[in-house]
Amino acid sequence: MDLLKDVLAEDGGEIGDIGPDEDLSAFGINSMTFIRLVLALEMEFGVSWGDDDLQYENFLTLNNIIRYVEATASAV
């Protein structure tokens, strides 16, 4: 959650309380923010995704992100 807040703050946005299944696009996530979020997640969790792996729906909610990172990390 802090990572997401940091990435959004770089774009001048912010989020308050966000539910685990809320659509992040409602909080100002655009394509550039999405790329920064993916890069930050890769660095934070030591995972690496190829272009084919970057499906927006995998990053649409906090729960989606958590499941995707866990699945990717366990596959390494």
Short mmCIF file of C-alpha atoms in Angstrom, two decimals:
data_model
loop_
_atom_site.label_atom_id
_atom_site.label_comp_id
_atom_site.label_asym_id
_atom_site.label_seq_id
_atom_site.Cartn_x
_atom_site.Cartn_y
_atom_site.Cartn_z
CA MET A 1 0.00 0.00 0.00
CA ASP A 2 2.82 2.41 0.84
CA LEU A 3 4.48 1.59 -2.46
CA LEU A 4 1.29 2.48 -4.32
CA LYS A 5 0.95 5.73 -2.36
CA ASP A 6 4.55 6.65 -3.20
CA VAL A 7 4.06 5.98 -6.91
CA LEU A 8 0.85 8.03 -6.97
CA ALA A 9 2.49 10.87 -5.06
CA GLU A 10 5.13 11.11 -7.80
CA ASP A 11 2.28 11.94 -10.20
CA GLY A 12 0.73 14.46 -7.83
CA GLY A 13 -2.06 12.11 -6.82
CA GLU A 14 -2.88 10.56 -3.51
CA ILE A 15 -5.10 7.91 -2.08
CA GLY A 16 -6.71 7.77 1.29
CA ASP A 17 -8.34 4.59 2.42
CA ILE A 18 -8.69 2.15 -0.40
CA GLY A 19 -10.43 -1.18 -0.27
CA PRO A 20 -8.59 -4.29 -1.45
CA ASP A 21 -11.00 -4.76 -4.36
CA GLU A 22 -11.45 -1.14 -5.45
CA ASP A 23 -10.53 -0.25 -9.02
CA LEU A 24 -7.24 1.67 -8.84
CA SER A 25 -8.05 3.65 -11.97
CA ALA A 26 -10.50 5.61 -9.81
CA PHE A 27 -7.47 6.88 -7.88
CA GLY A 28 -5.62 8.36 -10.84
CA ILE A 29 -3.72 5.35 -12.16
CA ASN A 30 -2.98 6.06 -15.81
CA SER A 31 -0.64 4.26 -18.21
CA MET A 32 2.48 6.09 -17.01
CA THR A 33 1.61 5.50 -13.36
CA PHE A 34 0.96 1.85 -14.22
CA ILE A 35 4.48 1.49 -15.67
CA ARG A 36 6.04 3.15 -12.61
CA LEU A 37 4.01 0.88 -10.33
CA VAL A 38 5.13 -2.24 -12.21
CA LEU A 39 8.79 -1.15 -12.01
CA ALA A 40 8.49 -0.38 -8.30
CA LEU A 41 6.89 -3.79 -7.65
CA GLU A 42 9.63 -5.55 -9.60
CA MET A 43 12.31 -3.80 -7.56
CA GLU A 44 10.55 -4.25 -4.22
CA PHE A 45 9.78 -7.95 -4.61
CA GLY A 46 12.61 -9.09 -6.87
CA VAL A 47 10.35 -10.27 -9.66
CA SER A 48 10.60 -9.58 -13.36
CA TRP A 49 7.76 -9.53 -15.84
CA GLY A 50 7.91 -9.61 -19.61
CA ASP A 51 5.69 -7.48 -21.79
CA ASP A 52 3.25 -10.37 -22.27
CA ASP A 53 2.80 -10.62 -18.48
CA LEU A 54 1.70 -7.02 -18.04
CA GLN A 55 -2.03 -7.40 -18.32
CA TYR A 56 -3.77 -4.40 -16.76
CA GLU A 57 -6.34 -6.60 -15.01
CA ASN A 58 -3.51 -8.15 -12.95
CA PHE A 59 -2.92 -4.70 -11.45
CA LEU A 60 -6.49 -3.40 -11.31
CA THR A 61 -6.98 -3.80 -7.54
CA LEU A 62 -4.75 -4.29 -4.51
CA ASN A 63 -5.91 -7.90 -4.21
CA ASN A 64 -5.09 -8.54 -7.87
CA ILE A 65 -1.61 -7.10 -7.38
CA ILE A 66 -0.99 -9.20 -4.27
CA ARG A 67 -2.14 -12.41 -5.97
CA TYR A 68 -0.07 -11.69 -9.07
CA VAL A 69 3.10 -10.85 -7.14
CA GLU A 70 2.69 -13.95 -4.94
CA ALA A 71 2.12 -16.20 -7.97
CA THR A 72 5.10 -14.73 -9.79
CA ALA A 73 7.40 -14.85 -6.78
CA SER A 74 6.50 -18.47 -6.01
CA ALA A 75 7.22 -19.45 -9.63
CA VAL A 76 10.79 -18.14 -9.39
#
